[in-house]
Short mmCIF file of C-alpha atoms in Angstrom, two decimals:
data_model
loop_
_atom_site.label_atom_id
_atom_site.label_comp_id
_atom_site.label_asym_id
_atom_site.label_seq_id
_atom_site.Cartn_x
_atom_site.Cartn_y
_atom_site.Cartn_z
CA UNK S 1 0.00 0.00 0.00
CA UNK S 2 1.20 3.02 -1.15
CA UNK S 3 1.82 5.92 1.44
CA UNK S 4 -0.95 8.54 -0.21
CA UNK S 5 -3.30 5.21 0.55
CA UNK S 6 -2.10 4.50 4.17
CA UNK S 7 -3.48 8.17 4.61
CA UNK S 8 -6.43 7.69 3.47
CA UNK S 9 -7.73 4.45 4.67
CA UNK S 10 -6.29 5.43 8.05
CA UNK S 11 -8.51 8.84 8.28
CA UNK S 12 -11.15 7.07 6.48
CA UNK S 13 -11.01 4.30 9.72
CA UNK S 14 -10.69 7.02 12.37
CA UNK S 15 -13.72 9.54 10.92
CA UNK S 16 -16.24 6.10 11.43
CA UNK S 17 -14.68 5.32 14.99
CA UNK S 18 -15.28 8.25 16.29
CA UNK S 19 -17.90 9.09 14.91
CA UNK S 20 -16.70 12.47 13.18
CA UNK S 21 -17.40 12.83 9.39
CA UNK S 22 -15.63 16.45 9.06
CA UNK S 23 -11.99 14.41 10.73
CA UNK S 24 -9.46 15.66 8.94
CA UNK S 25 -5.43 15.90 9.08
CA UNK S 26 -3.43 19.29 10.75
CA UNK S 27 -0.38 17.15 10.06
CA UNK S 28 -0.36 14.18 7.53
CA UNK S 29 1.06 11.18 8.20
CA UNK S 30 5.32 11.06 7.30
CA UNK S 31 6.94 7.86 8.11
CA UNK S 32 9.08 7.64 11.14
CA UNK S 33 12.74 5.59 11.79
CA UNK S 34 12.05 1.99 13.22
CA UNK S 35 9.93 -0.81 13.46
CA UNK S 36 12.27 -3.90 12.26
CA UNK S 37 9.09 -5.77 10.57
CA UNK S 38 6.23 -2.43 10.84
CA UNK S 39 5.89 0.58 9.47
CA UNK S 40 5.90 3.55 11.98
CA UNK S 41 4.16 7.10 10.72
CA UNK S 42 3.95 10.18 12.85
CA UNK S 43 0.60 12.05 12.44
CA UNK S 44 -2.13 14.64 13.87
CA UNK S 45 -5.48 15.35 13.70
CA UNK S 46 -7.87 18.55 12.85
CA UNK S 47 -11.62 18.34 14.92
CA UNK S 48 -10.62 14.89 17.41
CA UNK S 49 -11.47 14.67 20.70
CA UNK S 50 -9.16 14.99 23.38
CA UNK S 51 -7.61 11.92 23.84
CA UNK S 52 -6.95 11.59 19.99
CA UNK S 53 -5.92 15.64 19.80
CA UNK S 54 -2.22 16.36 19.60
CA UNK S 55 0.56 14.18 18.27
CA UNK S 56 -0.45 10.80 17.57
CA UNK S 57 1.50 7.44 16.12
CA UNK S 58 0.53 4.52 13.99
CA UNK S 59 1.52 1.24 14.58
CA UNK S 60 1.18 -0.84 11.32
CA UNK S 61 2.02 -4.80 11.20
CA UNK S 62 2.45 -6.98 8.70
CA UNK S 63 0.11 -9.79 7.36
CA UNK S 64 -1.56 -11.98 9.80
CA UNK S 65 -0.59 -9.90 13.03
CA UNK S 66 -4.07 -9.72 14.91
CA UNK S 67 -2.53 -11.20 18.08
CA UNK S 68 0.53 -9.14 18.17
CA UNK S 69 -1.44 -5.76 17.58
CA UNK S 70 -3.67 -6.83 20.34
CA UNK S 71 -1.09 -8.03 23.01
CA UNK S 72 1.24 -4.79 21.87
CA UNK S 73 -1.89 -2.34 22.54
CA UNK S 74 -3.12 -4.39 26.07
CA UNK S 75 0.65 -4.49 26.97
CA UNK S 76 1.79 -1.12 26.97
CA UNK S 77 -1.82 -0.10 28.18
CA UNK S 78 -1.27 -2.15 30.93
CA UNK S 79 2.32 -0.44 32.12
CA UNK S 80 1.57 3.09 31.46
CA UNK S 81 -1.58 2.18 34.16
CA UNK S 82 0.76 1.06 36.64
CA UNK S 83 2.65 4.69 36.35
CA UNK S 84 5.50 4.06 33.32
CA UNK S 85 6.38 6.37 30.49
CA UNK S 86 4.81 3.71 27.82
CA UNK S 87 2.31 5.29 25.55
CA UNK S 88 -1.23 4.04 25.89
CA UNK S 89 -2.97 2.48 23.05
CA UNK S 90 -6.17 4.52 21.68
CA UNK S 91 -7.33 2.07 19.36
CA UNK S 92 -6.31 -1.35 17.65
CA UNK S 93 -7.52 -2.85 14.54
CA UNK S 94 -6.90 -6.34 14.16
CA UNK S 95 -8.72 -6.21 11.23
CA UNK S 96 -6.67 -3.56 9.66
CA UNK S 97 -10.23 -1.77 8.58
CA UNK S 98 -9.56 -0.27 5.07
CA UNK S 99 -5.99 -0.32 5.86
CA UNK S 100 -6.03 -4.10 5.36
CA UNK S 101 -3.41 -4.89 8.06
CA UNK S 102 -3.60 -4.93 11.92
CA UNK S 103 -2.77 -1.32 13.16
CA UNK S 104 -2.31 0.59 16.69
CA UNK S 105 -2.56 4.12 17.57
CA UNK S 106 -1.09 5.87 20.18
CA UNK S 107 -0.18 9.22 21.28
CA UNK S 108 3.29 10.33 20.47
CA UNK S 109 5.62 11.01 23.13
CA UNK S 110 7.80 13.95 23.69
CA UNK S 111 11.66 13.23 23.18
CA UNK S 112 14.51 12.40 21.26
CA UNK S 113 16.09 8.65 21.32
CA UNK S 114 18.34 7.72 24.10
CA UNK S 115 21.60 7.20 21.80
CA UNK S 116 21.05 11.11 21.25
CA UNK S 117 22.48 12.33 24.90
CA UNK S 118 25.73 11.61 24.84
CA UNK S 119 27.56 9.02 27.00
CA UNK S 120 28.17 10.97 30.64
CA UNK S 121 23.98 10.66 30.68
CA UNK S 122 23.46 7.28 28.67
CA UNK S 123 24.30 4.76 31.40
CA UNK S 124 22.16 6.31 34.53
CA UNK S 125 19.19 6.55 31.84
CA UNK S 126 19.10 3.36 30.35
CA UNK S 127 19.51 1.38 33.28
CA UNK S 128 17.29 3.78 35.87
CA UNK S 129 14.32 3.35 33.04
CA UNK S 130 15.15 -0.65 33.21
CA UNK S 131 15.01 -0.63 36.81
CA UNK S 132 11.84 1.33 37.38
CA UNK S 133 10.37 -1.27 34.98
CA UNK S 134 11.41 -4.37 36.62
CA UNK S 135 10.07 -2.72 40.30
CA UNK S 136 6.82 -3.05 38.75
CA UNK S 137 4.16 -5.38 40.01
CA UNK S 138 3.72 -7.91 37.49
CA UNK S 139 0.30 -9.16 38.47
CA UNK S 140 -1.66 -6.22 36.62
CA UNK S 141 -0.18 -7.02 33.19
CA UNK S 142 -0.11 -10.61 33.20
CA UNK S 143 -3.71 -10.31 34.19
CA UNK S 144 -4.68 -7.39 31.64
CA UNK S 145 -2.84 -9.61 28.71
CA UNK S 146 -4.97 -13.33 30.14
CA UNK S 147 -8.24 -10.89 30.22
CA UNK S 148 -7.76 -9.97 26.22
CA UNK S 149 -7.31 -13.12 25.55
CA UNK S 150 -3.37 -12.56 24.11
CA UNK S 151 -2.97 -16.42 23.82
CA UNK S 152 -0.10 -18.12 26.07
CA UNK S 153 2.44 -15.95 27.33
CA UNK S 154 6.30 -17.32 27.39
CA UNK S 155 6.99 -16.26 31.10
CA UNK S 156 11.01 -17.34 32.54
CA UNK S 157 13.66 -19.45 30.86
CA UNK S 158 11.78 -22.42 31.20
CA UNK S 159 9.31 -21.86 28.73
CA UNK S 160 11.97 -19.75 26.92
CA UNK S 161 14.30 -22.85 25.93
CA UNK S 162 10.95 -25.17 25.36
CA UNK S 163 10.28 -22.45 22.21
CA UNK S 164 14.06 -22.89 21.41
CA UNK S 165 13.48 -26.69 21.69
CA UNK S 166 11.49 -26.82 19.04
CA UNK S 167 12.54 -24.46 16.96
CA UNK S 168 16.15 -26.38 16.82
CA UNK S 169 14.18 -29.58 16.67
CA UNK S 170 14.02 -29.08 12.97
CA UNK S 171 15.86 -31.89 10.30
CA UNK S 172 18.87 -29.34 9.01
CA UNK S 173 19.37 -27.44 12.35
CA UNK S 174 21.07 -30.23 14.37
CA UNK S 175 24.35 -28.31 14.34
CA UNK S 176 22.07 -26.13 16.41
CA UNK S 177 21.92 -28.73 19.20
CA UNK S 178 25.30 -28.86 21.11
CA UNK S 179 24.46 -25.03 21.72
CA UNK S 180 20.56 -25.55 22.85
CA UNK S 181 21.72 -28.63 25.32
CA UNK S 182 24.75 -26.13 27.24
CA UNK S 183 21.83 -23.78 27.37
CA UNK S 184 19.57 -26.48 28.56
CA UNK S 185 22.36 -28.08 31.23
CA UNK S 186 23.12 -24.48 32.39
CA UNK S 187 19.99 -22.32 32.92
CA UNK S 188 20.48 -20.02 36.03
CA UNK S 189 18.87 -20.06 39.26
CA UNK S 190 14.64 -18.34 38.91
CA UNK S 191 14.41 -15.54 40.54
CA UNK S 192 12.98 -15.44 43.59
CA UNK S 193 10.35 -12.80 41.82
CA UNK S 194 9.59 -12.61 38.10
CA UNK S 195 9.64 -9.36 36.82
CA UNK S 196 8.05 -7.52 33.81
CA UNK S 197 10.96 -7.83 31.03
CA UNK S 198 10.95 -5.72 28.20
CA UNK S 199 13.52 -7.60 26.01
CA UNK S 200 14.16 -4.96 23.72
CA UNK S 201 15.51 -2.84 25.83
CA UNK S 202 17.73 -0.15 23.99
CA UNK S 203 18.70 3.65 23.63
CA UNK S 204 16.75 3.67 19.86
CA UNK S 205 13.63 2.21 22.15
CA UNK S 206 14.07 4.89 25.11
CA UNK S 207 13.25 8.65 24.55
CA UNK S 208 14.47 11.17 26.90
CA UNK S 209 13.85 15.02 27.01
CA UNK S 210 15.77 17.06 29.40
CA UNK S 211 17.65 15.02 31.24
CA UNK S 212 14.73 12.47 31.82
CA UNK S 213 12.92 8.98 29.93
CA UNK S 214 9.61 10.57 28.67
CA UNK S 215 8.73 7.19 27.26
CA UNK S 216 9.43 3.56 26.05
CA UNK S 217 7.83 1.94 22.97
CA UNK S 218 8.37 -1.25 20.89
CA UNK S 219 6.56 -3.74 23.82
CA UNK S 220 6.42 -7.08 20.81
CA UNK S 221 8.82 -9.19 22.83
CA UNK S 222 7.59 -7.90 26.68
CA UNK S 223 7.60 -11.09 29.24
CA UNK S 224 8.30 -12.09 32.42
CA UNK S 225 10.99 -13.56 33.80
CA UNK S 226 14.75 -13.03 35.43
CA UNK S 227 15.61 -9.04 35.69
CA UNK S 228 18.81 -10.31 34.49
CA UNK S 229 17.74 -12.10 31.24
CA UNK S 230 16.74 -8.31 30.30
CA UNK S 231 20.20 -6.85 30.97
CA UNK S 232 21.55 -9.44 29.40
CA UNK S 233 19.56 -8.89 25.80
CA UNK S 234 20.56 -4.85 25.89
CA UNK S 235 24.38 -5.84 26.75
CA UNK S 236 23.84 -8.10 23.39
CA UNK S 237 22.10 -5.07 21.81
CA UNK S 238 24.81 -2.87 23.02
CA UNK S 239 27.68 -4.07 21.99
CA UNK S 240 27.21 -6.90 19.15
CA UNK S 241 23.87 -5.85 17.30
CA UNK S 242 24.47 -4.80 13.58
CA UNK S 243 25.68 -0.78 13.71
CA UNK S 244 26.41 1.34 10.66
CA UNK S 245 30.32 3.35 11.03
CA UNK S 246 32.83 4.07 8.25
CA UNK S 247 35.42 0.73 8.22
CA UNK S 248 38.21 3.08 9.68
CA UNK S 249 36.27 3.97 12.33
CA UNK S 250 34.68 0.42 13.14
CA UNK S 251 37.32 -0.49 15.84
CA UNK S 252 37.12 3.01 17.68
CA UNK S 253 32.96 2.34 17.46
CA UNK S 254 33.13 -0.95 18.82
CA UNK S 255 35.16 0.59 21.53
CA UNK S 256 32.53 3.00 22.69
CA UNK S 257 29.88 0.75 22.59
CA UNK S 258 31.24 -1.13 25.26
CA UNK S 259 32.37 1.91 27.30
CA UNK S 260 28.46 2.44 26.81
CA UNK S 261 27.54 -1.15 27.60
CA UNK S 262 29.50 -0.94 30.89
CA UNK S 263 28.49 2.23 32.24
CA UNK S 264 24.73 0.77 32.00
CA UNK S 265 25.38 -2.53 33.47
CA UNK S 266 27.47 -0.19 36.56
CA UNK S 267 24.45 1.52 36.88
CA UNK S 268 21.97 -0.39 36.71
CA UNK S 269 24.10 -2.45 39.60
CA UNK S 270 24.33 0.67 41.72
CA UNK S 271 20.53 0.68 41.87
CA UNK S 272 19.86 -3.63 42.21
CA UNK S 273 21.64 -6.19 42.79
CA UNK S 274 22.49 -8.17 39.72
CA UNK S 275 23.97 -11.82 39.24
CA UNK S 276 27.17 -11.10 36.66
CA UNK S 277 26.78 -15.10 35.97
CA UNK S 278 23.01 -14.64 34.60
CA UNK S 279 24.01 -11.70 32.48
CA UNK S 280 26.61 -13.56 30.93
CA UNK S 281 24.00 -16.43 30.54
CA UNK S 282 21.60 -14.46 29.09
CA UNK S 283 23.60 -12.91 26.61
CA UNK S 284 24.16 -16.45 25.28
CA UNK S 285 20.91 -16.82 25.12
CA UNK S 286 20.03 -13.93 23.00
CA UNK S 287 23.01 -14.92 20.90
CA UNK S 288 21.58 -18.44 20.08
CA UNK S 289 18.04 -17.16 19.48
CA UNK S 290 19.73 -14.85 16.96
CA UNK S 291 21.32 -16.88 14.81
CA UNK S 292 18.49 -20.31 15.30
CA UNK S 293 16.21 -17.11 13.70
CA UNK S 294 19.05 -17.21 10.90
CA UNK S 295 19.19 -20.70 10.74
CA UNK S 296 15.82 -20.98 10.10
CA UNK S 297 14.84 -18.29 7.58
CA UNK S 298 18.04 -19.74 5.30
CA UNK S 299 16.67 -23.11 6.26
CA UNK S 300 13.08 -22.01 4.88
CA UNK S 301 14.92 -20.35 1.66
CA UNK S 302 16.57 -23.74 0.99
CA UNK S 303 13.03 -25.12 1.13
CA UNK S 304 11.74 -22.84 -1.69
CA UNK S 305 10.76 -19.79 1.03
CA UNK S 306 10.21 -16.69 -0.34
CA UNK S 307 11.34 -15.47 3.03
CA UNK S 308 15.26 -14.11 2.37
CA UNK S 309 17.62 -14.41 5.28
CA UNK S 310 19.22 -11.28 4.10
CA UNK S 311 16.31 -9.09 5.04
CA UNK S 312 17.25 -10.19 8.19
CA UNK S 313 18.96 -7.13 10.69
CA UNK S 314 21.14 -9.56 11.75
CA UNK S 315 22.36 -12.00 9.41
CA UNK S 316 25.67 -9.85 8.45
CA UNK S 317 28.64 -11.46 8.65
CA UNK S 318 30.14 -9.20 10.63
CA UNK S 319 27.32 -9.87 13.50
CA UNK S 320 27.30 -13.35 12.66
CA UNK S 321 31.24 -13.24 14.05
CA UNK S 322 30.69 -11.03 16.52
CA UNK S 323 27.73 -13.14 18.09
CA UNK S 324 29.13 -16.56 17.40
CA UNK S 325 32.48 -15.53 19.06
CA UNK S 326 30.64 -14.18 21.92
CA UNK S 327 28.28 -17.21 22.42
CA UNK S 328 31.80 -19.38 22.43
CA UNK S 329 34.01 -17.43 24.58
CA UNK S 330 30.66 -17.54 27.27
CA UNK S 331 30.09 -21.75 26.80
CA UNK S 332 32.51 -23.16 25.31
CA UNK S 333 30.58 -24.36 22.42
CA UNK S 334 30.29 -23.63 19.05
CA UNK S 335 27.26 -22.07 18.30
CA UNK S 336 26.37 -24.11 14.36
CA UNK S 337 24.89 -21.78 13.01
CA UNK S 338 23.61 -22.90 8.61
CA UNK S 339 25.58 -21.44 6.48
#
């Protein structure tokens, strides 16, 4: 759908659901950085009512995400009820309505990205945002998400590696296995309390406006589980996800973002006690899911897929190395990933 029709079919959806005929743009809607697999658009209306007056934000998914719209919307609700800077959803299609593919929209929040200021500020942001998160009661959400009916809920490493399981379970992946079974044989202690886990915890995720998080978006991959296994995936994100430098500079980059990574992970420690040996864990983790995603799209492609591997964010070789290095030096093990 072309971006003149995404307009369209959008104010054509929002004039019949509230009920307002004369609805009509101030600002049209201009596509925003983000969203891995959606498409993100920044917009605003003329004649709304309050809650859908000033900025707003549409979510749009892909084919066939009905479920994810709806747990993404009842998620996020759920947090920003319990006091946190996540924006609330004002309405989800699953049906997609004229736009023909499940939507969300939400009010836009104030701020610039995290990465944006600078690295004396970065660390005490990141991880004082994480840690207000994981002080969170739990019970709310989990009970907001069974209430909407979001379908079962991966909550803890546990149900975590019984995904994995069979994923890697697959004829063609079985260089996939030595990895799974260290995870398997080495899964840290639970926690004695599970906490609300964002997963995708990073500074393109957290906005900040003078000095202070106005908000946190991108709630897909939210769970419950070790406060740990969520340091663990933003350490990953920190310092081994894909990043974008001139090759002369790639060295001095990598070098920064692990200054970056480790002024976090001292912060966040300054404010909760952490277990260093379920980080590290954790990161492995995140590392293996990683490239068993690879495995699997090239698996798929192999099989006639019109899915391409290369699409993927992370199927570089240059991330391949860094993660399969990583995910060694932590177990080990090779990590086999298909080539």
């Amino acid at each position: 759908m072309e971006h003149a029709e995404i307009s369209a079919a959008l104010l054509a959806d929002l004039r019949s659901l509230l009920g307002r005929p004369a609805l009509a743009y101030l600002d049209p809607p201009v596509p925003l950085t983000g969203g891995y697999d959606t498409a993100i658009f920044a917009f605003q209306l003329k004649g709304a009512p309050p809650d859908f007056s000033g900025g707003l934000v549409l979510r749009l998914f892909g084919e066939n995400a009905a479920r994810r719209a709806r747990f993404e919307g009842v998620a996020q609700t759920a947090v920003a009820d319990l006091g946190y800077p996540a924006p609330r959803a004002l309405h989800v299609s699953e049906s997609g309505g004229q736009l023909g593919r499940a939507y969300l929209v939400m009010p836009r929040i104030d701020g610039k990205q995290l990465i944006a200021v600078g690295i004396l500020r970065f660390g005490a942001l990141l991880a004082g945002a994480q840690v207000a998160l994981h002080a969170l009661d739990p019970v709310p959400v989990r009970l907001a998400l069974e209430a909407a009916d979001c379908g079962p809920i991966a909550a803890g490493i546990d149900d975590w590696l019984k995904t994995l399981d069979a994923e890697v379970a697959q004829p063609g992946l079985e260089g996939l296995r030595p990895a799974y079974e260290w995870l398997a044989n080495n899964r840290p202690r639970r926690p004695a309390r599970a906490v609300i886990c964002h997963l995708d915890f990073h500074p393109l995720n957290v906005l900040a406006e003078n000095g202070a998080v106005t908000g946190v978006v991108d709630w897909a991959g939210m769970s419950f589980g070790d406060p740990a296994a969520d340091v663990g995936v933003t350490r990953v994100i920190l310092t081994l996800a894909p990043f974008e430098a001139p090759r002369l500079l790639k060295p001095v980059a990598q070098q920064v973002r692990r200054l970056l990574a480790w002024r976090y992970t001292s912060a966040y420690r300054k404010l909760r006690p952490l277990s260093a040996d379920a980080v590290r864990y954790y990161e492995a983790l995140r590392c293996f899911e990683a490239m068993s995603h690879l495995s699997r799209m090239r698996l798929a492609e192999r099989g006639g897929s019109p899915v391409t591997s290369t699409g993927y964010a992370w199927s570089d070789p240059a991330t391949v190395r860094r993660l399969t290095r990583h995910f060694l030096r932590i177990t080990g093990v090779e990590l086999g990933v298909l080539a």
